[in-house]
Amino acid sequence: MKRIALSEAWTGVADCRNCSIRSSVLFARLDEKDFDELHRPIDQLVYAPGAEIYAAGDKAETLFTIRSGLVKLTRFLPDGSQRIVRLLRRTDVMGLEALLGGDYEHNATALQPTELCRLPADAVRRLSQRNSGLYHELMARWHRALSDADRWIAEFSTGPARDRVGRLLLWLAERDEPGRCQLFSREDLGAVLGLTTETSSRTMAEMKRQGVILETKPNHFEFDMENLSRLVS
């Protein structure tokens, strides 16, 4: 873990001024004087695949910006099975419920090697009261979370298995290199799409046999975006 004082974050070790994703993250509209008003440190954290970031019921005191990687938000059902309710990726903010106090609502787990910036909720809350840019950015993040939840229900939980898988591959490629994405275990794939592990595995194998997708190395896929979009539309 690398710890960076917020007062140093602008020009210090974290070098927020030159951050490669600065224009897309929560603090995009802050300037140097804003950082001077914050007193708790920013932690830069790296998680291996499968590592838990926080658990449902943990006290929510921090937000996280995803610098790289992929995180799943999971809820466990009464029968003990799990359902992945959302995936978060580069530039997304997780743990927004920390701004309201209380506890985290999901289990957050890294699906890929993941780098995060951990932001103290009390500092974000205090600064947003004085900085209209940060306040509007927070509202935009809430809206994006709601829109993503709607999209999750509409696109990834309905229709034939091939359509669900295809839509997810297209979603994963949206912010990365077009036509390429990194996937994860078939068990997690099924939990994302509301399919059994067997169905998700069989669907992926069929799409590979048909030449719809090409696996260049384990869990790394290439595909024609336009062709795949037509198949699942």
Coordinates of N, CA, C and O in Angstrom, one line a residue, residues 70 112 165-166 168-174 176-186 189 193 200-225 228:
L70 N -10.8 -4.7 -12.5 CA -12.2 -5.0 -12.6 C -12.6 -5.5 -11.2 O -12.0 -6.3 -10.6
Q112 N -9.8 -9.0 -11.4 CA -8.5 -8.9 -12.1 C -7.5 -8.1 -11.2 O -7.9 -7.6 -10.2
V165 N -24.1 -13.1 -23.0 CA -22.6 -13.1 -23.1 C -22.1 -12.1 -24.0 O -21.2 -11.4 -23.7
G166 N -22.7 -12.0 -25.2 CA -22.3 -11.0 -26.2 C -22.4 -9.6 -25.7 O -21.4 -8.8 -25.9
L168 N -22.2 -8.6 -22.6 CA -21.2 -8.4 -21.6 C -19.8 -8.2 -22.2 O -19.1 -7.3 -21.8
L169 N -19.5 -8.9 -23.3 CA -18.2 -8.8 -23.9 C -18.1 -7.3 -24.5 O -17.1 -6.7 -24.4
L170 N -19.2 -6.9 -25.1 CA -19.2 -5.5 -25.7 C -19.0 -4.5 -24.6 O -18.3 -3.5 -24.8
W171 N -19.7 -4.7 -23.5 CA -19.6 -3.8 -22.4 C -18.2 -3.7 -21.8 O -17.7 -2.6 -21.6
L172 N -17.5 -4.8 -21.7 CA -16.2 -4.9 -21.2 C -15.2 -4.2 -22.1 O -14.2 -3.6 -21.7
A173 N -15.5 -4.2 -23.4 CA -14.6 -3.6 -24.4 C -14.9 -2.1 -24.6 O -14.1 -1.4 -25.2
E174 N -15.9 -1.5 -24.0 CA -16.3 -0.1 -24.2 C -15.2 0.8 -23.8 O -14.9 1.8 -24.5
D176 N -12.0 -0.1 -22.9 CA -10.6 -0.6 -23.2 C -10.4 -0.5 -24.7 O -11.0 0.2 -25.4
E177 N -9.6 -1.4 -25.2 CA -9.3 -1.4 -26.7 C -10.5 -2.0 -27.4 O -10.9 -3.1 -27.1
P178 N -11.1 -1.3 -28.3 CA -12.3 -1.9 -29.0 C -12.0 -3.3 -29.6 O -11.0 -3.5 -30.3
G179 N -12.9 -4.2 -29.4 CA -12.8 -5.5 -29.9 C -11.9 -6.4 -29.1 O -11.6 -7.6 -29.5
R180 N -11.5 -6.0 -27.9 CA -10.7 -6.8 -27.1 C -11.1 -6.7 -25.6 O -11.5 -5.6 -25.2
C181 N -11.1 -7.8 -24.9 CA -11.4 -7.7 -23.5 C -10.9 -8.9 -22.7 O -10.5 -9.9 -23.3
Q182 N -10.7 -8.7 -21.4 CA -10.3 -9.8 -20.5 C -11.5 -10.2 -19.7 O -12.2 -9.4 -19.1
L183 N -11.8 -11.6 -19.7 CA -12.9 -12.1 -19.0 C -12.4 -12.7 -17.7 O -11.3 -12.4 -17.2
F184 N -13.2 -13.5 -17.0 CA -13.0 -14.0 -15.7 C -13.5 -15.4 -15.7 O -13.9 -16.0 -16.7
S185 N -13.7 -16.0 -14.5 CA -14.1 -17.4 -14.4 C -15.5 -17.6 -15.0 O -16.3 -16.7 -14.9
R186 N -15.8 -18.8 -15.4 CA -17.1 -19.1 -15.9 C -18.2 -19.1 -14.8 O -19.3 -18.8 -15.0
L189 N -18.9 -15.5 -14.5 CA -19.7 -15.2 -15.7 C -21.2 -15.5 -15.5 O -22.1 -14.7 -15.8
L193 N -24.6 -13.0 -15.2 CA -25.6 -13.1 -16.2 C -26.9 -13.9 -15.8 O -27.8 -14.0 -16.6
S200 N -22.9 -21.0 -19.1 CA -22.0 -20.0 -19.6 C -20.8 -20.6 -20.2 O -20.3 -20.0 -21.3
S201 N -20.3 -21.7 -19.7 CA -19.2 -22.4 -20.4 C -19.5 -22.9 -21.8 O -18.8 -22.7 -22.7
R202 N -20.7 -23.5 -21.9 CA -21.1 -24.1 -23.2 C -21.4 -22.9 -24.2 O -21.0 -23.1 -25.4
T203 N -21.9 -21.8 -23.7 CA -22.1 -20.7 -24.6 C -20.8 -20.1 -25.2 O -20.7 -19.8 -26.4
M204 N -19.9 -19.9 -24.3 CA -18.6 -19.4 -24.7 C -17.9 -20.4 -25.7 O -17.3 -19.9 -26.7
A205 N -18.0 -21.7 -25.4 CA -17.3 -22.7 -26.3 C -18.0 -22.6 -27.7 O -17.3 -22.7 -28.7
E206 N -19.3 -22.5 -27.7 CA -20.0 -22.4 -29.0 C -19.7 -21.2 -29.8 O -19.5 -21.2 -31.0
M207 N -19.5 -20.0 -29.1 CA -19.2 -18.8 -29.8 C -17.8 -18.9 -30.3 O -17.5 -18.3 -31.4
K208 N -16.9 -19.6 -29.7 CA -15.5 -19.8 -30.2 C -15.5 -20.7 -31.4 O -14.8 -20.4 -32.4
R209 N -16.3 -21.8 -31.3 CA -16.4 -22.7 -32.5 C -16.9 -22.0 -33.7 O -16.5 -22.3 -34.8
Q210 N -17.9 -21.1 -33.5 CA -18.5 -20.4 -34.6 C -17.7 -19.3 -35.2 O -18.0 -18.6 -36.2
G211 N -16.6 -19.0 -34.5 CA -15.7 -17.9 -34.9 C -16.2 -16.5 -34.5 O -15.6 -15.5 -35.0
V212 N -17.2 -16.4 -33.7 CA -17.7 -15.1 -33.2 C -16.7 -14.4 -32.3 O -16.5 -13.2 -32.4
I213 N -16.0 -15.2 -31.5 CA -14.9 -14.7 -30.7 C -13.7 -15.5 -30.8 O -13.8 -16.7 -31.1
L214 N -12.5 -14.9 -30.5 CA -11.3 -15.6 -30.6 C -10.6 -15.5 -29.3 O -10.4 -14.4 -28.8
E215 N -10.2 -16.6 -28.7 CA -9.4 -16.5 -27.4 C -8.0 -16.6 -27.7 O -7.4 -17.6 -28.1
T216 N -7.3 -15.4 -27.5 CA -5.9 -15.3 -27.9 C -5.0 -15.9 -26.8 O -3.9 -16.3 -27.1
K217 N -5.4 -15.8 -25.6 CA -4.7 -16.5 -24.4 C -5.8 -16.7 -23.4 O -6.9 -16.1 -23.5
P218 N -5.6 -17.5 -22.3 CA -6.6 -17.8 -21.4 C -7.4 -16.5 -20.9 O -6.8 -15.6 -20.4
N219 N -8.7 -16.5 -21.2 CA -9.6 -15.4 -20.8 C -9.4 -14.1 -21.4 O -9.9 -13.1 -21.0
H220 N -8.6 -14.0 -22.5 CA -8.4 -12.8 -23.3 C -9.0 -13.1 -24.7 O -8.7 -14.0 -25.3
F221 N -10.0 -12.2 -25.1 CA -10.8 -12.4 -26.3 C -10.7 -11.2 -27.2 O -10.6 -10.1 -26.8
E222 N -10.8 -11.6 -28.5 CA -10.9 -10.6 -29.6 C -12.1 -10.9 -30.4 O -12.5 -12.1 -30.5
F223 N -12.8 -9.8 -30.9 CA -14.0 -10.0 -31.7 C -14.3 -8.8 -32.5 O -13.7 -7.7 -32.2
D224 N -15.1 -9.0 -33.5 CA -15.5 -7.8 -34.4 C -16.7 -7.2 -33.7 O -17.8 -7.8 -33.5
M225 N -16.5 -5.9 -33.3 CA -17.5 -5.2 -32.5 C -18.9 -5.1 -33.3 O -19.9 -5.4 -32.7
L228 N -20.5 -8.6 -33.7 CA -21.1 -9.1 -32.4 C -22.3 -8.3 -32.0 O -23.3 -8.8 -31.5

